[in-house]
Short mmCIF file of C-alpha atoms and ligand atoms in Angstrom, two decimals:
data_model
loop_
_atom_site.label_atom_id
_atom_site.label_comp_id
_atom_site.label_asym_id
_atom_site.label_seq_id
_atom_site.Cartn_x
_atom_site.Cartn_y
_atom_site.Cartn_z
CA UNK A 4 6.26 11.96 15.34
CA UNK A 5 3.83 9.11 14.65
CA UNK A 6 1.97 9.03 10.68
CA UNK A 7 -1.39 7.16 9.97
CA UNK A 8 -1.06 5.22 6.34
CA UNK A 9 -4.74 4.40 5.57
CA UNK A 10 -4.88 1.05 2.88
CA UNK A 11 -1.17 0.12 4.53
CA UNK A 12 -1.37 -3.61 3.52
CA UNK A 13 -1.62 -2.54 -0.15
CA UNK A 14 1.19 -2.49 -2.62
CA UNK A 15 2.15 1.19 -2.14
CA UNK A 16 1.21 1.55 1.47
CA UNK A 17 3.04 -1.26 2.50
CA UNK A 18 6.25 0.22 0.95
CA UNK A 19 5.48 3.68 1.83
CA UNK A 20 4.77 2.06 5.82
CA UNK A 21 8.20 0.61 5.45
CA UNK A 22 10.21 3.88 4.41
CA UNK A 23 8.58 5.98 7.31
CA UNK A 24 9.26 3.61 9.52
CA UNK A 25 13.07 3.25 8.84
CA UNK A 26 13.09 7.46 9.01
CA UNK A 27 12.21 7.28 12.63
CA UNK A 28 8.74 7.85 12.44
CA UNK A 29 5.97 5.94 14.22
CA UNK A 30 2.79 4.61 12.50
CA UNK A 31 -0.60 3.72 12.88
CA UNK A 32 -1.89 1.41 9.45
CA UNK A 33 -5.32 0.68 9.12
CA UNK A 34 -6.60 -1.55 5.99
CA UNK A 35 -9.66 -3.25 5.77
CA UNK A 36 -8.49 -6.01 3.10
CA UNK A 37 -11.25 -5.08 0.41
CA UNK A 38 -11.37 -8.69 -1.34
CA UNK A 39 -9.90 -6.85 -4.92
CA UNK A 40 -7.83 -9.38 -4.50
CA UNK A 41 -6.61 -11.75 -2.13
CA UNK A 42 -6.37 -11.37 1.81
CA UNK A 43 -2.75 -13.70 1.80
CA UNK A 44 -1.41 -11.08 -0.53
CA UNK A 45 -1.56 -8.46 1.60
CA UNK A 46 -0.63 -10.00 4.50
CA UNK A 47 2.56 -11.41 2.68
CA UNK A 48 2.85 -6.97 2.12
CA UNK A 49 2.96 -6.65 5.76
CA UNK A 50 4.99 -9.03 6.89
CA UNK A 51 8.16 -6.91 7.48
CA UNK A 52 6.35 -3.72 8.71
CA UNK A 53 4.70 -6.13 11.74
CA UNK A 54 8.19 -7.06 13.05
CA UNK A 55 8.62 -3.40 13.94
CA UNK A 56 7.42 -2.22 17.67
CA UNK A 57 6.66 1.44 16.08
CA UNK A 58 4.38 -0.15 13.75
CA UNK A 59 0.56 -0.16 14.99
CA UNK A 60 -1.81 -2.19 12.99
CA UNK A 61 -5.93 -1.65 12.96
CA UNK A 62 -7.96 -4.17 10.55
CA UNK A 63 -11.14 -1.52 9.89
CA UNK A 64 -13.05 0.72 7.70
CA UNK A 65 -12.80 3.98 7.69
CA UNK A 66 -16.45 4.52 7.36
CA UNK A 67 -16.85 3.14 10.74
CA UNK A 68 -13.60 3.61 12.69
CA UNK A 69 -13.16 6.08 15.39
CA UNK A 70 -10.58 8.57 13.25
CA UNK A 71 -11.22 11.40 15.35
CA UNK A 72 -8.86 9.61 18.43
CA UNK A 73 -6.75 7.87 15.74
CA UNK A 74 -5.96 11.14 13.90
CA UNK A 75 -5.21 12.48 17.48
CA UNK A 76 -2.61 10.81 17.80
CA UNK A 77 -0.80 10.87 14.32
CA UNK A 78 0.68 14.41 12.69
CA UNK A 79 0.06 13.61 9.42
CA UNK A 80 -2.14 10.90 6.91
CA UNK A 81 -1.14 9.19 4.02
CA UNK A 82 -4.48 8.35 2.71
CA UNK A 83 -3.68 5.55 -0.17
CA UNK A 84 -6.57 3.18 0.87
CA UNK A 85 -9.04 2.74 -2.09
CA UNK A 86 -10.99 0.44 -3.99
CA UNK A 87 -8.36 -0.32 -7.56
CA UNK A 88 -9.06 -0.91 -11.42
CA UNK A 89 -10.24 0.79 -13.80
CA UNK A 90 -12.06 -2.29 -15.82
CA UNK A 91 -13.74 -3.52 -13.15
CA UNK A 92 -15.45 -0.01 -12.21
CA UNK A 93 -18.05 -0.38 -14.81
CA UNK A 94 -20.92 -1.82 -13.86
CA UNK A 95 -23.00 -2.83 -10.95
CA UNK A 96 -19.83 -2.46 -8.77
CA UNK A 97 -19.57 0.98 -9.30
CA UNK A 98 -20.90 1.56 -5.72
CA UNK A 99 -18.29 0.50 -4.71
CA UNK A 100 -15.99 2.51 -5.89
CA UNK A 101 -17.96 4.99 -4.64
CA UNK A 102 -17.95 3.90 -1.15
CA UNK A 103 -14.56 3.50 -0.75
CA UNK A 104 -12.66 6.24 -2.72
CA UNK A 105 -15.14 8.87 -2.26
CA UNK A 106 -17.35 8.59 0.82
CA UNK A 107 -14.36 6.92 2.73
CA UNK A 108 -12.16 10.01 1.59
CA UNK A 109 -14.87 12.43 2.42
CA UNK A 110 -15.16 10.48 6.17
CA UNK A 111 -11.84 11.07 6.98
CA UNK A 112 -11.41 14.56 5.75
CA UNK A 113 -14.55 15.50 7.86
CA UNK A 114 -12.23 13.39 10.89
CA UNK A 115 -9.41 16.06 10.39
CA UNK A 116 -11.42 18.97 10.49
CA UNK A 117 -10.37 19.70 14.28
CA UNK A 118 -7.04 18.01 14.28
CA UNK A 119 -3.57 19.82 13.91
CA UNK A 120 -2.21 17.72 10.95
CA UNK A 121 0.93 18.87 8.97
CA UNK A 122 -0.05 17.09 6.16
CA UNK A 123 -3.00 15.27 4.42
CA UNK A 124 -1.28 13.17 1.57
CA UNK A 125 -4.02 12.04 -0.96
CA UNK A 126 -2.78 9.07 -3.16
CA UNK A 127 -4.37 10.49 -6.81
CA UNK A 128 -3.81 8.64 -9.81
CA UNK A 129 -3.21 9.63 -13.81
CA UNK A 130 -6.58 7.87 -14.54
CA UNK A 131 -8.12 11.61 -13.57
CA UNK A 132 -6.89 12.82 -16.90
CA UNK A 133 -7.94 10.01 -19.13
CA UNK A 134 -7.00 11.06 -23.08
CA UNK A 135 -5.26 13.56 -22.80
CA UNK A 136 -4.57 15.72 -26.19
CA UNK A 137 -1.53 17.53 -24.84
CA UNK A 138 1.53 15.04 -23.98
CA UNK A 139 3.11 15.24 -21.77
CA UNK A 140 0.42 15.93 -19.38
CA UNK A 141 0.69 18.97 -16.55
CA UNK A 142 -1.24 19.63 -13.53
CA UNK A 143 -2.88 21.66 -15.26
CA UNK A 144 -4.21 19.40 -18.42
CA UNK A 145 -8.15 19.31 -18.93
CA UNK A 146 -9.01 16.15 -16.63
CA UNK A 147 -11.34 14.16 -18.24
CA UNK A 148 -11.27 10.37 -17.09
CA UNK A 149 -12.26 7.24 -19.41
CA UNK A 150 -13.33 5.03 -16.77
CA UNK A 151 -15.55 4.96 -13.34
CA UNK A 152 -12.66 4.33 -11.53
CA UNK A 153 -10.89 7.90 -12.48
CA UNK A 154 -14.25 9.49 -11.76
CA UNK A 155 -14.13 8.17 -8.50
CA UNK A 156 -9.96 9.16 -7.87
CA UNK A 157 -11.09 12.76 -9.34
CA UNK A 158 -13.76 12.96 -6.86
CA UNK A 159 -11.70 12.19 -4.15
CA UNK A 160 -9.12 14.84 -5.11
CA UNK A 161 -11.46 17.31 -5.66
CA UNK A 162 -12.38 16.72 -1.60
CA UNK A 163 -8.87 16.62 -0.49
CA UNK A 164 -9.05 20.29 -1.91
CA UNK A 165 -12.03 21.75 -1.15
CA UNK A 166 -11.34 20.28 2.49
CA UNK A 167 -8.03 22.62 2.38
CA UNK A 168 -10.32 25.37 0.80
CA UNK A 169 -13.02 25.12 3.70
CA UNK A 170 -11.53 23.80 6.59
CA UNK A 171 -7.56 24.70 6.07
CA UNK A 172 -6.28 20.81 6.00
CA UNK A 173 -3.09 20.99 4.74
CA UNK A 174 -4.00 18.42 1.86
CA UNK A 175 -1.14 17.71 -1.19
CA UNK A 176 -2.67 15.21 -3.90
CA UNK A 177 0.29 13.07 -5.77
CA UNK A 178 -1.14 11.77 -9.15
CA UNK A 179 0.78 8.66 -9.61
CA UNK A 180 1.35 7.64 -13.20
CA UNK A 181 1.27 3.26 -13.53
CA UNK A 182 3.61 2.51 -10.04
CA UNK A 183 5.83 -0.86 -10.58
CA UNK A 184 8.21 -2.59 -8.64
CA UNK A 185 7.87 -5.26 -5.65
CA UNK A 186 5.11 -6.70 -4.66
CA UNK A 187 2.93 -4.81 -7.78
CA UNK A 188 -0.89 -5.49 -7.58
CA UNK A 189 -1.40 -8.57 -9.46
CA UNK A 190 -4.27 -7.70 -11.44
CA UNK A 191 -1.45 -4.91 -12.91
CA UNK A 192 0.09 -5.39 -16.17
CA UNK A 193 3.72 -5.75 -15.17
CA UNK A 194 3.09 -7.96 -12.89
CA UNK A 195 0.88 -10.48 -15.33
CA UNK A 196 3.26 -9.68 -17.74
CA UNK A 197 6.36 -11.05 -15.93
CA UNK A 198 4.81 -14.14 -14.38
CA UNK A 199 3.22 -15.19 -17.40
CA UNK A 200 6.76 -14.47 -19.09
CA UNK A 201 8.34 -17.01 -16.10
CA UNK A 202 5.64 -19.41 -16.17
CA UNK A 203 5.37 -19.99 -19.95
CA UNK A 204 1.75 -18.58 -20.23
CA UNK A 205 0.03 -16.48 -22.77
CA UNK A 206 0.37 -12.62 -22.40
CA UNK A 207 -2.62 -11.13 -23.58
CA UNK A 208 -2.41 -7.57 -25.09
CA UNK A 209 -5.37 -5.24 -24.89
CA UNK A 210 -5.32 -2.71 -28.39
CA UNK A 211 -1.69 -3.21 -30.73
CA UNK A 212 0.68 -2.65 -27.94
CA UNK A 213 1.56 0.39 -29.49
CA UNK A 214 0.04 2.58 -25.99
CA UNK A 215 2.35 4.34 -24.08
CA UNK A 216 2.60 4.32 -20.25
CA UNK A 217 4.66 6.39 -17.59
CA UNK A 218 5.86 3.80 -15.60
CA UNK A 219 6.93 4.38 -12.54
CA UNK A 220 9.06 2.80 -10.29
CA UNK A 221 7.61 2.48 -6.53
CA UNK A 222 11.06 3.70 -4.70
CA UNK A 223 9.96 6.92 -6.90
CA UNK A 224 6.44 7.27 -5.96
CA UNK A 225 7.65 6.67 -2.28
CA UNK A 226 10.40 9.33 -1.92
CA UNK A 227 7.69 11.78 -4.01
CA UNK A 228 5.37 11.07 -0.79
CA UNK A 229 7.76 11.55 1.72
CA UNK A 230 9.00 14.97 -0.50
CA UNK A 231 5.32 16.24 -0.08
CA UNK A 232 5.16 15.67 3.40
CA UNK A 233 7.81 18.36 3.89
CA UNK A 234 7.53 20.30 0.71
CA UNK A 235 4.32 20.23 -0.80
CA UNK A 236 2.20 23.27 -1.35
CA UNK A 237 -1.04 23.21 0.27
CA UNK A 238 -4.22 22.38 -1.94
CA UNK A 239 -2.29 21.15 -4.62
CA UNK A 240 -1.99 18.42 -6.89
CA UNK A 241 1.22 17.21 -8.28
CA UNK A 242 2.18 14.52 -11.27
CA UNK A 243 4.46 11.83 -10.20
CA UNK A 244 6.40 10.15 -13.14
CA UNK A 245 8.51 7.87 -13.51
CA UNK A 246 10.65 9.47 -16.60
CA UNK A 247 10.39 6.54 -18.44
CA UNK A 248 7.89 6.50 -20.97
CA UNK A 249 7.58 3.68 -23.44
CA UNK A 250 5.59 1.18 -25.56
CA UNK A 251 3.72 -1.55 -23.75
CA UNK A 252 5.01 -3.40 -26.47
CA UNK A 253 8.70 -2.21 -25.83
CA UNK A 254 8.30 -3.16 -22.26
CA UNK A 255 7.50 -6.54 -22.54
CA UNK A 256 10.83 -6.76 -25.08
CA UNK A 257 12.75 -5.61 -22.29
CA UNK A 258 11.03 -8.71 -20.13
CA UNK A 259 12.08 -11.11 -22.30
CA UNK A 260 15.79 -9.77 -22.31
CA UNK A 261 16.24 -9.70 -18.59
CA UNK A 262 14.58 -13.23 -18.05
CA UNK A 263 16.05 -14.94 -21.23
CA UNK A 264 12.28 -16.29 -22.15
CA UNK A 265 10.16 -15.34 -25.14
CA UNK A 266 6.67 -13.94 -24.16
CA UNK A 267 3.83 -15.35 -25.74
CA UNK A 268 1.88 -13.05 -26.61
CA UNK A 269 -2.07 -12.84 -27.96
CA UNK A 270 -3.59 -9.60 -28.98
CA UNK A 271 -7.21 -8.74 -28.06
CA UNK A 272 -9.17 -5.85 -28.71
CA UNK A 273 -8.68 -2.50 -26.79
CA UNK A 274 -10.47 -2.51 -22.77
CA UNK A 275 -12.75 0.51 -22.28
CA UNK A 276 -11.53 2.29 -19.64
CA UNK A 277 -7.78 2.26 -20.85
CA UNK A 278 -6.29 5.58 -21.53
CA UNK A 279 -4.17 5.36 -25.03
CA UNK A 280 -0.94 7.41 -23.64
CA UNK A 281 0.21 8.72 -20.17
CA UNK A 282 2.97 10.85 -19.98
CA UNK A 283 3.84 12.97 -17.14
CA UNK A 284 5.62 16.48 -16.67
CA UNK A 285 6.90 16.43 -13.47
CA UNK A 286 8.28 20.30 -13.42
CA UNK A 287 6.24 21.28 -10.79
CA UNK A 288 6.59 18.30 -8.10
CA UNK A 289 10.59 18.49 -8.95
CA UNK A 290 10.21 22.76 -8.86
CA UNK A 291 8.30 22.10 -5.34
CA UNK A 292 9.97 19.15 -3.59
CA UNK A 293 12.42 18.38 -5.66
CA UNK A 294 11.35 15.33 -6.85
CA UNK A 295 12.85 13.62 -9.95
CA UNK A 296 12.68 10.24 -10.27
CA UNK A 297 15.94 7.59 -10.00
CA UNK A 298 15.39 3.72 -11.06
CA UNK A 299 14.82 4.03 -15.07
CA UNK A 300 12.54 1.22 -16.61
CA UNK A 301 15.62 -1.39 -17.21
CA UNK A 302 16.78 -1.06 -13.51
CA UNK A 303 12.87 -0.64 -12.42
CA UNK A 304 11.85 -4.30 -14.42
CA UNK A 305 15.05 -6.19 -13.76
CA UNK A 306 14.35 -5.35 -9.99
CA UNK A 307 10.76 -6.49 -10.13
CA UNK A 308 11.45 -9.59 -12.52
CA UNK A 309 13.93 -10.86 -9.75
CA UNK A 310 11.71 -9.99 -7.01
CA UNK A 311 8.58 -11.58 -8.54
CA UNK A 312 11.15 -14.68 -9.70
CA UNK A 313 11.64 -15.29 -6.13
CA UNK A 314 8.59 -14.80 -4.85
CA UNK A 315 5.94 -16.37 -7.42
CA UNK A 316 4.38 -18.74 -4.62
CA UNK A 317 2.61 -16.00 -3.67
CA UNK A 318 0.79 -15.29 -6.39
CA UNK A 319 -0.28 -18.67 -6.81
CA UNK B 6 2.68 -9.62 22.36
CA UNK B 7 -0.23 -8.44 23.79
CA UNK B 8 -1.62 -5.95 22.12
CA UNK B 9 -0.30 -1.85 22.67
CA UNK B 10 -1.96 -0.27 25.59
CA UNK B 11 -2.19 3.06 24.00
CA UNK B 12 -4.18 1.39 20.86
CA UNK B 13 -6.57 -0.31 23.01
CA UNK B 14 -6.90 3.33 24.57
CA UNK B 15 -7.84 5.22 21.11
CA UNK B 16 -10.59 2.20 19.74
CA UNK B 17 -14.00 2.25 19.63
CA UNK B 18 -16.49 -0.08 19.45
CA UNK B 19 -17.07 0.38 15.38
CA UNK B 20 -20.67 0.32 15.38
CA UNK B 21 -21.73 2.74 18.33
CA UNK B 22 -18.20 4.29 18.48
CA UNK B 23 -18.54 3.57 22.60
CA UNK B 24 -15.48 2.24 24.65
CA UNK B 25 -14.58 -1.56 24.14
CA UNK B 26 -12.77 -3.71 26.73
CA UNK B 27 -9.97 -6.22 26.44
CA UNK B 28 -11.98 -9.55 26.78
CA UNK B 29 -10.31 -11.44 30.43
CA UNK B 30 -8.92 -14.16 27.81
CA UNK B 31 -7.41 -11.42 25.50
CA UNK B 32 -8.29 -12.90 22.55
CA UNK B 33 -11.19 -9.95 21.73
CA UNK B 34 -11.78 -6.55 22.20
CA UNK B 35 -15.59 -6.45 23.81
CA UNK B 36 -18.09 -3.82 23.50
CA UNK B 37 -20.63 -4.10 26.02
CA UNK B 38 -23.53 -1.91 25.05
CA UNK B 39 -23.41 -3.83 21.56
CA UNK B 40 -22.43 -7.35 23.09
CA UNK B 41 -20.25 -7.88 20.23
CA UNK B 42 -16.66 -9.11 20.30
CA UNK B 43 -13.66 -7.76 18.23
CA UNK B 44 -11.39 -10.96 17.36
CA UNK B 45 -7.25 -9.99 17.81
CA UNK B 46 -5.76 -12.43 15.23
CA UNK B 47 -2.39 -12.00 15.22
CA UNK B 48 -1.97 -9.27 17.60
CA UNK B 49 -3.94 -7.55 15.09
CA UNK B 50 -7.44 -5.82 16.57
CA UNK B 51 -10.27 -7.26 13.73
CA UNK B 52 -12.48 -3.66 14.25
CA UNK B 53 -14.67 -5.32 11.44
CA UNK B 54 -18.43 -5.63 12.62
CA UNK B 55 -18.60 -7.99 9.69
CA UNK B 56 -16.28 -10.07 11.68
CA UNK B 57 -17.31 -9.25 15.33
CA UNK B 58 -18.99 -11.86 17.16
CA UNK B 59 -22.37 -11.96 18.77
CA UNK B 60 -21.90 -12.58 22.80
CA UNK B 61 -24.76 -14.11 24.38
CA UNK B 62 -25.70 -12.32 28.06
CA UNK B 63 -23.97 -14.56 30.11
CA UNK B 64 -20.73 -13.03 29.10
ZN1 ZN C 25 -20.78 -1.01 20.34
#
């Protein structure tokens, strides 16, 4: 059975690419390496995945690939490809964000239309709910986003549904909640967090620190896709948590414990576009697929402080 | 490694969506009606038109 993984060179399609692969399956990635951030980076993602002779790699866009024979040849898609960041969505760039995590997700839907997928696996994101007043949040929580970017991930949901709606594509949206681990986006807090921790560099804080975040680690957010391949329901849209909910503040504490250095930090005021609290109830996703997540935050950081300790050239 | 058969078979030229060729020195995937050339960089087809490059007629 071969899979397409659309954005595959990015930090959770290039681990998701890897754990399909090693079940057997064969894949088709396509990425187009949007400059959010650097082309090395991605490539450096990759680099395992491309040793494997199942692994098929397309640089393109899906605005102007040919999906329909792609999609012909793959049973399912694990669309995770989009345009990241909620700070940078304001603005002039906005169109972007448009292009790529609406039209592009709108393009490829209309691809699938006369192919015979089992699933359509839309990578959604807990920016759709932005404050939420009810913690912890549930599918079924007002969404209401606080930055461009959400709007954008809320449109593209809202496609992945009505595509199921009109057209019968099996589509499952999993609304990750702040995904950490290896090889983390490096515009993402962990990730600035712990380098600046290793390198001796200023931290800075947006708001008092005192903002909560799901984190979750990205072996979770991984299984939970390949859970919803086989055991999501149809047109829905499931939380995916990591069960470890804490303090920005707290997490950093637990940084400076597992690399023995004191993080520097400088506070600065709050970034629009930041929700104050995520939280996830995962009931459904675990009442569905079973999902329930296994690498807590002190496991998740140490894991992604050694990586990131060994692997800092990178980044630089 | 040349590049897969099969994924040669399934690409399009990205900007008319016609068929596209293996240039004879492998290094491109050629589309004809568009005379634009795909780089492979890598072993990895660039279906970019961005990055394609313009062939002159002699090719
Ligand atoms: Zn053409």
């Amino acid at each position: 059975m071969a899979l397409l993984i659309t954005g595959v060179a990015g930090f959770v399609g290039s681990h998701l690419a890897e754990r399909l692969l090693k079940e057997g399956f064969d894949l088709i990635g396509v990425d187009s390496f949007l400059d959010y951030y650097p082309k090395g980076i991605k490539e450096n993602n990759l680099k395992r995945v491309r040793e494997n002779p199942r692994f098929e790699f397309i640089e393109g866009n899906l605005l102007n690939l040919n999906l329909k024979e792609i999609l012909e040849q793959v049973d399912a898609v694990f669309h995770q490809a989009a345009i990241p960041g909620v700070r940078a969505s304001w603005g002039k760039d906005f169109s972007q964000y448009v292009e790529n995590n609406i039209q592009a997700t709108q393009v490829l839907l209309e691809a699938c239309k006369d192919i015979r997928l089992k699933k359509f696996i839309y990578a959604s994101s807990s920016s759709i709910y932005g404050d939420s007043d009810e913690l912890p949040i549930k599918e079924t929580s007002p969404t209401n986003p606080v930055s461009p970017y959400g709007v954008s991930k809320l449109a593209g949901e809202h496609l992945t549904a009505l595509y199921f709606k009109g057209y019968g594509i099996p589509t499952v949206s999993l609304r990750y909640f702040t995904v950490y681990g290896s090889r983390q986006r490096p515009d993402m807090g962990f990730h600035k967090f712990i380098s600046a921790v290793l390198l001796g560099r200023e931290i800075e804080i947006y708001g008092t620190g005192e903002q909560t975040r799901d984190f979750t680690f990205i072996e979770d957010a991984v299984e939970a896709n390949l859970q919803a391949f086989f055991g999501g329901k149809e047109g829905e849209a499931y939380n995916v948590g990591g069960g470890s909910r804490i303090k920005l503040i707290e997490a950093i504490r637990i940084i400076e414990e597992i690399s023995g250095k004191s993080a520097n930090l400088k506070y600065k005021d709050p970034q629009r576009g930041d929700a104050k609290h995520t939280y996830a109830d995962v009931s459904k996703a675990k009442r569905d697929f079973g999902y329930s997540p296994k690498v807590n935050i002190y496991e998740g950081l140490a894991r992604h402080c050694k990586w990131l300790k060994d692997n800092l050239d990178i980044y630089r | 490694m040349p590049i897969d058969e099969k994924l040669l078979e399934i690409l399009a030229c990205p900007k008319c969506k016609g068929d596209i060729r293996l240039s004879e020195d492998q290094a491109g995937l050629i589309c004809d009606r568009c005379k634009l050339l795909y780089p492979i960089k890598d072993d990895i087809p660039i279906m970019l038109i961005e990055e394609a490059v313009k062939l002159g007629e002699s090719v």
